[in-house]
């Protein structure tokens, strides 16, 4: 495969991840190659234990592959040291977690501004604009425990966007939501994608997978189709 | 708007107020002990030096016996167990290099209410040793005149010109010819009267309790002490240089200082362990949250900074509480120490001290940095993928 790294937001070639568990090697990913082009909405689906989250960890520069190569916006990730990968996560990637990952002691606005704190940047109205975009302007001074699950996930999405990432990675973003609030989150992700944001989600939710433009099916650490 | 990273450590401590409170109290006890030690050390030294300076003398001449007991009696006023012959005064004054020698006969009596009244019989040479004294009225010149310390005058409601019965003495009256304004020393409670009158009232004719000697050239102190020992009366005298007295008393309180220092060290170690333990628990409970921070772009240094700030914040809060506790308890500590030390200055010596305060703040920051070391290292080892599934830290 020619990953054409310059044209893709993400390009992976023969990614393999092997974990050592007791005396046994567990091959969580086995030679996965893929390309995600700018503006795509890709869903990674598959049964539990198929390696979806492992793949997302690698795409998000949160873990290093055992072998294979990975490019993000043309930069080969293996060439980067710890500091370089941190910089990439901070500047070019946005993350949405199944458990929302909000800091309970911070307000909604402070949670959204958190990546800016680590980037040592001022908000310049971005937090307000994003809260308006996700429909939570009136909740900016509330704390996470005062929000519903759907609202918390929308705060998490706003936080993922505050650094204007090139790629949004979401791990089961509707996993902790009921179907109605899940639909609202799916609609928001579709809207963001329609505005040009590249989105990769890992999901078990058929509705979310169906909303994506492309599905990648993982089974036993390999792409099935 | 720029959100400060300090909200992270600040909010972390607010998240668990009970744990935070207990940790702060642990630090505050250590800081209170440190503040007390430093304030006591400096206050005692300052107080003792001021007390010796107030004497206005370089050498104290006392009867044979323990010179340090005698010094304590001379400084604070009491009945003396033995006396000097007044004839020695002339010999002391005759030693070359003695600028002034002030004779004193001291006696302490109880008034009808049971309170101690200290009488000092002396002469006008005392004024040469105490140029800092401010007297309303004048120094006593005749037998039936007294100079009263301001606190004593306040106790009895005395004014200049009053004819009063002398407390502790039977049917003895005198006129208050002068009131000594505040000296912040024991003399605020003394009654000064002419030496001859004191010798008559206390039935000590031709006797003294001590002589204060001021030298023409204080740099010749050792030589002057040798000369005083060598004079005709030298065999019957203890000649005590006040600088030696200062050093000796400092050495005598070393055991107290060492005890306090041990308490400070133990309390400091306990506080370090307490803060480190609280931080380790907090880091362990927040593994996933720290993973989220890392996923959102926090560097290892950012995580270390947050944990370090948490430790320093709680230690500074502990420093504030500890200093307040130490200042509030200073009076009780002083009362306790007064019963155990060989000599304590008359004024308060365990009070507010800027230097002690600064030492406590710096100590608290150092304590926080020390306590944060292991938790910060643990926290910055949390991988970003801990954000995904809430990996247990295993610690």
Coordinates of C-alpha atoms in Angstrom, one line a residue:
Chain A
X1 CA 0.0 0.0 0.0
X2 CA 1.1 3.5 -0.7
X3 CA -0.1 5.6 2.3
X4 CA 0.3 8.9 0.4
X5 CA 1.1 10.5 3.8
X6 CA 1.1 14.0 2.4
X7 CA -2.5 13.9 1.4
X8 CA -3.9 12.0 4.3
X9 CA -4.6 13.2 7.9
X10 CA -3.7 9.6 9.1
X11 CA -1.8 7.0 7.2
X12 CA -0.8 3.7 8.8
X13 CA 1.3 0.9 7.3
X14 CA 1.4 -2.6 8.8
X15 CA 0.7 -1.4 12.4
X16 CA 1.3 -4.1 14.9
X17 CA 0.9 -4.0 18.7
X18 CA 2.0 -6.8 20.9
X19 CA 1.4 -6.8 24.6
X20 CA 3.2 -9.1 27.0
X21 CA 0.8 -10.7 29.4
X22 CA 2.5 -13.1 31.9
X23 CA 4.6 -15.4 29.7
X24 CA 2.4 -14.9 26.7
X25 CA 2.5 -12.4 23.9
X26 CA -0.9 -10.9 23.0
X27 CA -1.1 -9.6 19.4
X28 CA -3.7 -6.8 19.9
X29 CA -3.1 -5.4 16.4
X30 CA -1.7 -7.4 13.5
X31 CA -0.5 -5.5 10.4
X32 CA -3.2 -2.9 10.2
X33 CA -2.8 -0.5 7.3
X34 CA -5.3 2.4 6.6
X35 CA -5.6 5.9 5.4
X36 CA -8.0 8.6 6.6
X37 CA -8.2 11.5 4.3
X38 CA -9.0 15.1 5.3
X39 CA -12.7 15.6 5.9
X40 CA -13.5 11.9 6.3
X41 CA -15.8 10.5 9.0
X42 CA -14.5 7.0 9.7
X43 CA -16.0 4.5 12.2
X44 CA -13.9 1.6 13.5
X45 CA -16.2 -1.2 14.5
X46 CA -15.8 -4.7 15.7
X47 CA -16.4 -7.0 18.6
X48 CA -14.9 -6.4 22.0
X49 CA -11.2 -7.4 22.1
X50 CA -10.8 -6.8 18.4
X51 CA -8.2 -4.1 19.0
X52 CA -10.3 -1.0 18.3
X53 CA -9.1 1.0 21.3
X54 CA -5.5 -0.1 20.8
X55 CA -5.7 1.3 17.2
X56 CA -7.2 4.5 18.5
X57 CA -4.4 4.8 21.1
X58 CA -1.9 4.4 18.3
X59 CA -3.6 6.9 16.0
X60 CA -3.8 9.3 18.9
X61 CA -0.1 9.1 19.6
X62 CA -0.9 7.8 23.1
X63 CA 1.0 4.5 22.6
X64 CA 3.8 3.3 20.3
X65 CA 3.3 0.5 17.9
X66 CA 5.5 -2.6 18.2
X67 CA 6.1 -2.4 14.5
X68 CA 4.8 -0.7 11.4
X69 CA 4.7 3.0 10.5
X70 CA 2.3 5.8 11.2
X71 CA 2.0 9.3 9.7
X72 CA -0.1 12.2 11.0
X73 CA -0.4 15.0 8.5
X74 CA 2.6 13.8 6.8
X75 CA 4.8 13.5 9.9
X76 CA 6.1 10.1 10.8
X77 CA 5.1 9.5 14.4
X78 CA 7.9 7.0 15.2
X79 CA 10.4 9.8 14.4
X80 CA 9.0 11.9 17.3
X81 CA 10.2 11.6 20.9
X82 CA 7.9 11.8 23.9
X83 CA 7.9 15.6 23.8
X84 CA 7.1 15.6 20.1
X85 CA 4.2 13.2 20.5
X86 CA 2.8 15.3 23.4
X87 CA 3.1 18.4 21.2
X88 CA 1.2 16.6 18.4
X89 CA -1.6 15.5 20.8
X90 CA -1.9 19.1 22.1
X91 CA -1.8 20.9 18.8
X92 CA -3.3 18.6 16.2
X93 CA -5.5 16.0 17.9
X94 CA -8.8 16.2 19.8
X95 CA -10.0 13.4 22.0
X96 CA -13.5 12.4 23.2
X97 CA -13.8 9.7 25.7
X98 CA -16.6 7.3 26.5
X99 CA -16.5 8.4 30.2
X100 CA -16.3 12.1 29.1
X101 CA -13.1 12.7 31.1
X102 CA -14.3 16.0 32.6
X103 CA -12.6 17.3 35.7
X104 CA -15.4 17.4 38.3
X105 CA -14.0 20.4 40.2
X106 CA -13.8 22.6 37.1
X107 CA -16.7 24.5 35.6
X108 CA -17.9 23.7 32.1
X109 CA -15.9 26.7 30.7
X110 CA -12.8 25.7 32.6
X111 CA -13.0 22.1 31.3
X112 CA -13.3 23.3 27.8
X113 CA -10.3 25.7 28.3
X114 CA -8.2 22.9 29.8
X115 CA -6.2 22.1 26.6
X116 CA -5.4 25.8 26.2
X117 CA -3.9 25.8 29.7
X118 CA -1.5 23.0 28.7
X119 CA -0.8 24.9 25.4
X120 CA -0.3 28.1 27.4
X121 CA -2.7 29.9 25.1
X122 CA -5.5 32.4 25.8
X123 CA -9.0 31.5 24.9
X124 CA -9.8 34.6 22.9
X125 CA -13.5 33.9 22.9
X126 CA -13.1 30.3 21.6
X127 CA -14.5 28.8 24.7
X128 CA -17.7 30.9 24.4
X129 CA -18.1 30.2 20.7
X130 CA -17.6 26.4 21.2
X131 CA -20.1 26.3 24.0
X132 CA -22.6 28.2 21.8
X133 CA -21.9 25.7 19.0
X134 CA -22.7 22.7 21.3
X135 CA -25.6 24.5 22.8
X136 CA -24.3 24.9 26.4
X137 CA -23.7 28.6 26.7
X138 CA -26.1 28.8 29.6
X139 CA -24.2 26.1 31.4
X140 CA -20.8 27.6 31.3
X141 CA -20.5 28.1 35.0
X142 CA -22.0 24.7 36.0
X143 CA -19.9 21.8 37.2
X144 CA -20.0 18.4 35.5
X145 CA -22.2 16.8 38.2
X146 CA -24.9 19.4 37.4
X147 CA -25.1 18.2 33.7
X148 CA -26.8 15.3 32.0
X149 CA -24.7 12.6 30.2
X150 CA -25.4 14.2 26.8
X151 CA -24.4 17.6 28.0
X152 CA -21.2 16.2 29.5
X153 CA -20.3 14.6 26.2
X154 CA -21.0 17.8 24.4
X155 CA -18.7 19.6 26.8
X156 CA -16.1 17.0 26.1
X157 CA -16.5 17.5 22.3
X158 CA -16.2 21.3 22.8
X159 CA -13.0 20.7 24.8
X160 CA -11.7 18.4 22.0
X161 CA -12.2 21.2 19.5
X162 CA -10.7 24.1 21.5
X163 CA -7.2 23.7 20.0
X164 CA -8.6 23.5 16.4
X165 CA -7.4 19.9 15.8
X166 CA -6.8 18.4 12.4
X167 CA -8.3 15.1 13.6
X168 CA -11.0 14.3 16.2
X169 CA -10.7 10.8 17.8
X170 CA -13.6 9.5 19.7
X171 CA -13.7 6.4 21.8
X172 CA -17.3 5.1 22.2
X173 CA -18.7 8.7 22.4
X174 CA -22.3 7.4 22.8
X175 CA -21.3 4.4 25.0
X176 CA -22.6 6.0 28.2
X177 CA -25.6 7.7 26.7
X178 CA -29.2 6.7 26.2
X179 CA -30.4 6.5 22.6
X180 CA -32.0 10.0 22.5
X181 CA -28.9 11.9 23.8
X182 CA -26.7 9.5 21.8
X183 CA -28.6 10.8 18.7
X184 CA -27.8 14.4 19.6
X185 CA -24.1 13.6 19.9
X186 CA -24.1 11.7 16.6
X187 CA -25.8 14.7 15.0
X188 CA -23.2 17.0 16.5
X189 CA -20.3 14.8 15.2
X190 CA -21.9 14.8 11.7
X191 CA -22.3 18.6 11.8
X192 CA -18.6 19.0 12.7
X193 CA -17.6 16.6 9.9
X194 CA -19.8 18.5 7.5
X195 CA -17.9 21.7 8.5
X196 CA -14.7 19.9 7.4
X197 CA -13.4 18.2 10.5
X198 CA -11.8 14.8 10.1
X199 CA -13.4 12.4 12.6
X200 CA -12.5 8.8 13.6
X201 CA -14.7 7.0 16.1
X202 CA -14.5 3.7 17.7
X203 CA -18.0 2.4 18.4
X204 CA -20.4 -0.5 19.0
X205 CA -23.3 1.8 18.2
X206 CA -24.8 0.9 14.8
X207 CA -26.4 4.3 14.5
X208 CA -23.1 6.1 15.0
X209 CA -21.3 3.6 12.6
X210 CA -24.0 4.2 10.1
X211 CA -23.6 8.0 10.4
X212 CA -19.9 7.6 9.4
X213 CA -18.9 7.9 5.8
X214 CA -16.7 4.8 6.0
X215 CA -16.6 1.8 8.4
X216 CA -13.4 -0.1 9.2
X217 CA -14.2 -3.5 10.7
X218 CA -11.6 -5.0 13.1
X219 CA -11.5 -8.6 14.1
X220 CA -8.7 -10.3 16.0
X221 CA -6.5 -7.3 15.5
X222 CA -6.9 -7.3 11.7
X223 CA -8.9 -5.1 9.4
X224 CA -11.7 -7.3 8.0
X225 CA -13.0 -5.2 5.2
Chain B
X1 CA -9.4 35.2 29.2
X2 CA -6.5 32.9 30.2
X3 CA -7.3 30.1 32.5
X4 CA -4.5 29.6 35.0
X5 CA -3.1 26.2 35.5
X6 CA -3.2 26.9 39.2
X7 CA -6.9 26.1 39.2
X8 CA -6.0 22.4 38.9
X9 CA -4.0 22.1 42.2
X10 CA -6.3 24.5 43.9
X11 CA -9.4 22.6 43.0
X12 CA -7.9 19.3 43.8
X13 CA -7.5 20.3 47.5
X14 CA -11.0 21.7 47.5
X15 CA -12.3 18.3 46.2
X16 CA -11.6 16.5 49.5
X17 CA -11.9 19.1 52.2
X18 CA -11.5 16.6 55.1
X19 CA -8.3 15.1 53.8
X20 CA -7.0 18.5 53.0
X21 CA -7.9 19.7 56.4
X22 CA -6.1 16.8 58.1
X23 CA -3.0 17.3 55.9
X24 CA -3.0 21.0 56.6
X25 CA -3.1 20.4 60.3
X26 CA -0.2 18.0 60.1
X27 CA 1.9 20.6 58.4
X28 CA 0.7 23.3 60.7
X29 CA 1.9 21.4 63.8
X30 CA 5.4 21.1 62.3
X31 CA 5.3 24.8 61.3
X32 CA 4.1 25.8 64.7
X33 CA 7.0 23.9 66.3
X34 CA 9.4 25.5 63.9
X35 CA 8.0 29.0 64.5
X36 CA 8.2 28.5 68.3
X37 CA 11.8 27.2 68.1
X38 CA 13.0 30.1 65.9
X39 CA 11.0 32.7 67.8
X40 CA 12.1 31.4 71.2
X41 CA 15.8 31.2 70.1
X42 CA 15.8 34.7 68.7
X43 CA 13.4 36.2 71.4
X44 CA 15.4 34.7 74.2
X45 CA 18.7 36.0 72.9
X46 CA 17.2 39.4 72.2
X47 CA 15.5 39.6 75.6
X48 CA 18.6 38.5 77.5
X49 CA 20.8 40.9 75.6
X50 CA 18.3 43.7 76.2
X51 CA 18.2 42.8 79.9
X52 CA 21.9 42.8 80.3
X53 CA 22.2 46.0 78.3
X54 CA 19.6 47.7 80.6
X55 CA 22.0 47.1 83.5
X56 CA 24.3 49.5 81.8
X57 CA 27.3 47.6 83.2
X58 CA 30.1 45.4 81.9
X59 CA 30.8 43.5 85.0
X60 CA 28.7 42.2 87.9
X61 CA 30.4 41.8 91.2
X62 CA 28.6 39.4 93.6
X63 CA 29.3 37.4 96.7
X64 CA 31.0 34.1 96.5
X65 CA 28.7 31.3 95.4
X66 CA 27.0 30.5 92.1
X67 CA 27.5 33.6 90.0
X68 CA 24.7 32.7 87.6
X69 CA 22.2 32.4 90.5
X70 CA 23.4 35.8 91.7
X71 CA 23.1 37.3 88.2
X72 CA 19.5 36.0 88.0
X73 CA 18.7 37.6 91.4
X74 CA 20.3 40.9 90.3
X75 CA 18.3 40.9 87.1
X76 CA 14.9 40.0 88.4
X77 CA 15.0 40.9 92.0
X78 CA 14.8 38.6 95.0
X79 CA 16.2 38.1 98.5
X80 CA 19.9 37.3 98.5
X81 CA 21.3 34.4 100.6
X82 CA 24.7 36.1 101.2
X83 CA 26.1 39.6 101.1
X84 CA 29.2 41.7 100.4
X85 CA 30.9 44.1 102.7
X86 CA 30.3 47.6 101.6
X87 CA 34.0 48.3 102.3
X88 CA 34.8 46.4 99.1
X89 CA 33.2 49.1 97.0
X90 CA 36.0 51.5 97.6
X91 CA 38.5 48.9 96.6
X92 CA 36.6 48.2 93.4
X93 CA 36.3 51.9 92.6
X94 CA 40.1 52.2 93.1
X95 CA 40.9 49.7 90.4
X96 CA 42.3 51.7 87.4
X97 CA 39.9 51.5 84.4
X98 CA 36.7 51.3 86.5
X99 CA 34.6 54.2 85.2
X100 CA 31.7 53.7 87.6
X101 CA 30.8 51.2 90.3
X102 CA 27.2 51.2 91.6
X103 CA 26.5 49.5 94.9
X104 CA 23.2 47.8 95.5
X105 CA 21.5 46.2 98.4
X106 CA 18.4 44.2 97.2
X107 CA 15.7 42.8 99.3
X108 CA 12.3 41.3 98.4
X109 CA 9.2 41.4 100.6
X110 CA 5.6 40.3 100.3
X111 CA 2.9 42.9 100.6
X112 CA -0.4 42.2 102.4
X113 CA -1.9 40.8 99.2
X114 CA 1.0 38.4 98.9
X115 CA 2.6 40.1 95.9
X116 CA 6.4 40.5 95.8
X117 CA 7.9 43.9 96.2
X118 CA 11.6 44.4 95.4
X119 CA 13.6 47.1 97.2
X120 CA 16.9 48.2 95.8
X121 CA 19.1 50.5 98.0
X122 CA 21.6 52.3 95.8
X123 CA 23.0 55.8 95.2
X124 CA 22.9 58.3 92.4
X125 CA 25.7 56.5 90.5
X126 CA 23.0 54.3 89.2
X127 CA 21.8 57.1 86.9
X128 CA 25.2 57.1 85.2
X129 CA 24.6 53.5 84.3
X130 CA 21.0 54.0 83.1
X131 CA 21.1 57.0 80.8
X132 CA 18.0 55.6 79.1
X133 CA 15.9 56.0 82.2
X134 CA 13.1 58.6 82.2
X135 CA 12.0 59.7 85.7
X136 CA 9.0 61.8 86.5
X137 CA 10.2 63.7 89.5
X138 CA 13.7 62.9 90.7
X139 CA 16.0 60.2 92.1
X140 CA 15.7 59.8 96.0
X141 CA 18.2 61.9 97.9
X142 CA 17.0 61.5 101.5
X143 CA 16.1 58.7 103.8
X144 CA 12.4 58.8 103.5
X145 CA 12.2 59.1 99.7
X146 CA 11.6 56.4 97.1
X147 CA 11.7 56.0 93.3
X148 CA 8.9 53.6 92.2
X149 CA 8.7 51.6 89.0
X150 CA 5.7 52.5 86.8
X151 CA 4.0 49.1 87.1
X152 CA 4.3 49.0 90.8
X153 CA 3.0 52.6 91.0
X154 CA 0.1 51.5 88.8
X155 CA -0.6 48.5 91.1
X156 CA -0.8 50.7 94.2
X157 CA -2.2 53.9 92.6
X158 CA 0.9 55.9 93.6
X159 CA 1.7 59.4 92.2
X160 CA 4.7 61.7 92.6
X161 CA 4.5 63.5 95.9
X162 CA 2.4 60.9 97.6
X163 CA 3.3 59.9 101.1
X164 CA 2.8 56.1 101.2
X165 CA 3.3 53.2 103.5
X166 CA 6.0 50.9 102.1
X167 CA 4.5 47.6 101.3
X168 CA 5.9 44.6 103.2
X169 CA 7.5 46.8 105.9
X170 CA 5.8 47.6 109.1
X171 CA 4.9 51.2 109.9
X172 CA 7.4 52.6 107.5
X173 CA 6.4 55.5 105.3
X174 CA 8.1 57.4 102.5
X175 CA 7.4 60.1 99.9
X176 CA 7.4 59.2 96.3
X177 CA 9.9 61.6 94.8
X178 CA 10.0 60.0 91.4
X179 CA 8.3 57.5 89.1
X180 CA 10.3 55.5 86.7
X181 CA 8.7 55.4 83.3
X182 CA 8.4 52.1 81.4
X183 CA 11.6 50.2 80.9
X184 CA 10.1 46.9 79.9
X185 CA 12.3 45.3 82.5
X186 CA 12.0 44.0 86.0
X187 CA 12.7 47.5 87.3
X188 CA 9.2 48.5 86.4
X189 CA 8.3 46.6 89.6
X190 CA 11.2 47.8 91.8
X191 CA 11.3 50.4 94.6
X192 CA 14.7 52.3 94.6
X193 CA 15.7 54.1 97.8
X194 CA 18.9 55.5 99.2
X195 CA 21.5 52.8 100.1
X196 CA 21.9 53.9 103.7
X197 CA 18.1 53.8 104.3
X198 CA 17.9 50.3 102.7
X199 CA 20.7 49.1 104.9
X200 CA 18.9 50.5 108.0
X201 CA 15.4 49.1 107.0
X202 CA 16.7 45.7 106.1
X203 CA 19.1 45.5 109.0
X204 CA 22.1 45.0 106.8
X205 CA 24.5 47.8 108.0
X206 CA 27.5 48.2 105.8
X207 CA 26.4 45.3 103.5
X208 CA 25.7 45.1 99.8
X209 CA 24.2 42.4 97.6
X210 CA 26.0 43.3 94.4
X211 CA 28.0 45.9 92.6
X212 CA 27.6 46.9 89.0
X213 CA 30.8 48.0 87.3
X214 CA 31.1 50.0 84.2
X215 CA 34.5 50.1 82.5
X216 CA 36.2 53.1 80.9
X217 CA 37.3 50.8 78.0
X218 CA 35.1 47.7 77.5
X219 CA 37.7 46.2 75.1
X220 CA 39.9 45.6 78.2
X221 CA 37.3 43.4 79.8
X222 CA 39.5 40.3 80.5
X223 CA 42.3 42.4 81.9
X224 CA 39.8 44.3 84.1
X225 CA 38.4 41.0 85.4
X226 CA 41.9 39.9 86.3
X227 CA 42.6 43.2 88.1
X228 CA 39.3 43.0 90.1
X229 CA 40.2 39.5 91.1
X230 CA 43.6 40.8 92.2
X231 CA 42.4 43.6 94.3
X232 CA 42.4 43.4 98.1
X233 CA 38.8 42.1 98.2
X234 CA 39.2 39.9 95.2
X235 CA 39.2 36.6 97.2
X236 CA 35.8 37.4 98.6
X237 CA 34.1 38.3 95.3
X238 CA 32.8 36.7 92.2
X239 CA 33.6 38.9 89.2
X240 CA 31.2 38.1 86.4
X241 CA 31.6 39.7 82.9
X242 CA 28.1 40.1 81.5
X243 CA 29.2 39.0 78.1
X244 CA 30.3 35.7 79.6
X245 CA 27.1 35.6 81.4
X246 CA 25.2 35.9 78.2
X247 CA 27.1 33.1 76.6
X248 CA 26.7 30.9 79.6
X249 CA 23.0 31.3 79.7
X250 CA 22.8 30.6 76.0
X251 CA 24.7 27.4 76.6
X252 CA 22.4 26.5 79.6
X253 CA 19.3 26.7 77.4
X254 CA 20.9 24.5 74.7
X255 CA 19.2 21.4 76.1
X256 CA 15.8 23.2 75.7
X257 CA 16.7 24.3 72.3
X258 CA 17.8 20.8 71.3
X259 CA 14.6 19.3 72.6
X260 CA 12.5 21.8 70.6
X261 CA 14.7 21.1 67.5
X262 CA 14.1 17.4 67.9
X263 CA 10.3 18.0 68.0
X264 CA 10.6 20.2 64.9
X265 CA 12.5 17.5 63.0
X266 CA 10.1 14.8 64.0
X267 CA 7.0 16.9 63.3
X268 CA 8.5 17.9 59.9
X269 CA 9.2 14.3 58.9
X270 CA 5.6 13.3 60.0
X271 CA 4.3 16.3 57.9
X272 CA 6.3 15.3 54.9
X273 CA 5.0 11.7 55.1
X274 CA 1.5 13.0 55.6
X275 CA 1.6 15.3 52.6
X276 CA 3.2 12.7 50.5
X277 CA 0.7 10.1 51.5
X278 CA -2.3 12.4 50.8
X279 CA -0.7 13.3 47.4
X280 CA -0.1 9.6 46.5
X281 CA -3.7 8.8 47.3
X282 CA -4.9 11.8 45.2
X283 CA -2.7 10.8 42.3
X284 CA -3.8 7.1 42.6
X285 CA -7.5 8.1 42.6
X286 CA -6.9 10.4 39.6
X287 CA -5.0 8.1 37.3
X288 CA -7.6 8.4 34.6
X289 CA -7.9 12.1 35.0
X290 CA -4.1 12.5 34.8
X291 CA -4.3 10.3 31.7
X292 CA -6.9 12.7 30.3
X293 CA -4.5 15.6 31.0
X294 CA -1.8 13.7 29.1
X295 CA -4.1 12.9 26.2
X296 CA -5.1 16.6 26.0
X297 CA -1.4 17.6 25.6
X298 CA -0.1 18.0 29.2
X299 CA 3.6 17.2 29.2
X300 CA 5.3 15.3 32.1
X301 CA 6.6 18.6 33.3
X302 CA 3.0 20.0 33.4
X303 CA 1.9 17.1 35.6
X304 CA 4.9 17.5 37.9
X305 CA 4.1 21.2 38.2
X306 CA 0.5 20.5 39.1
X307 CA 1.4 18.0 41.8
X308 CA 4.2 20.2 43.1
X309 CA 1.9 23.1 43.3
X310 CA -0.7 21.0 45.2
X311 CA 2.0 20.1 47.8
X312 CA 3.2 23.7 48.1
X313 CA -0.3 25.1 48.4
X314 CA -1.2 22.7 51.2
X315 CA 2.1 23.4 52.9
X316 CA 1.6 27.2 52.7
X317 CA -1.9 26.8 54.1
X318 CA -0.3 24.7 56.9
X319 CA 2.3 27.4 57.4
X320 CA -0.4 30.1 57.8
X321 CA -2.3 28.0 60.3
X322 CA 0.9 26.9 62.1
X323 CA 2.1 30.4 62.5
X324 CA -1.3 31.5 63.9
X325 CA -1.2 28.5 66.3
X326 CA 2.3 29.3 67.4
X327 CA 1.5 33.0 68.0
X328 CA -1.7 32.1 69.9
X329 CA 0.2 29.6 72.0
X330 CA 3.3 31.7 72.6
X331 CA 2.1 32.9 76.0
X332 CA 1.5 29.4 77.3
X333 CA 4.8 28.2 75.9
X334 CA 6.6 31.1 77.6
X335 CA 4.9 30.4 80.9
X336 CA 6.0 26.7 80.6
X337 CA 9.5 27.7 79.7
X338 CA 9.8 30.1 82.6
X339 CA 9.4 27.3 85.0
X340 CA 12.2 25.3 83.4
X341 CA 14.9 27.7 82.3
X342 CA 17.6 29.0 84.7
X343 CA 17.0 32.5 83.6
X344 CA 14.4 34.1 81.4
X345 CA 14.2 37.7 80.3
X346 CA 11.6 39.8 81.9
X347 CA 9.7 40.8 78.8
X348 CA 7.9 38.4 76.4
X349 CA 10.4 36.4 74.3
X350 CA 8.2 34.0 72.3
X351 CA 6.2 36.4 70.3
X352 CA 5.8 37.5 66.7
X353 CA 9.1 37.4 64.8
X354 CA 9.4 38.3 61.1
X355 CA 12.5 36.1 60.7
X356 CA 10.7 33.1 62.2
X357 CA 7.7 33.8 59.9
X358 CA 10.0 33.9 56.8
X359 CA 11.8 30.7 58.0
X360 CA 8.4 29.0 58.3
X361 CA 7.2 30.0 54.9
X362 CA 10.5 28.8 53.3
X363 CA 10.4 25.7 55.4
X364 CA 6.9 24.9 54.3
X365 CA 7.8 25.3 50.6
X366 CA 10.8 23.0 51.1
X367 CA 8.6 20.5 52.9
X368 CA 6.1 20.6 50.1
X369 CA 8.7 20.1 47.5
X370 CA 10.2 17.2 49.4
X371 CA 6.8 15.6 49.9
X372 CA 5.8 16.0 46.3
X373 CA 8.8 14.3 44.9
X374 CA 7.5 10.7 44.8
X375 CA 3.9 11.5 44.0
X376 CA 5.0 13.8 41.2
X377 CA 7.2 11.1 39.8
X378 CA 4.3 8.6 40.0
X379 CA 1.9 11.1 38.4
X380 CA 4.1 11.9 35.4
X381 CA 4.6 8.2 34.7
X382 CA 0.8 7.8 34.1
X383 CA 0.6 7.1 30.3
X384 CA -2.0 9.0 28.2
X385 CA -3.7 5.8 27.3
X386 CA -4.8 5.6 31.0
X387 CA -7.5 8.1 29.9
X388 CA -9.2 5.5 27.7
X389 CA -10.0 2.8 30.0
X390 CA -9.0 4.1 33.5
X391 CA -6.0 1.9 33.8
X392 CA -5.3 1.1 37.4
X393 CA -2.1 2.5 38.6
X394 CA -1.3 -0.5 40.7
X395 CA -0.1 1.8 43.5

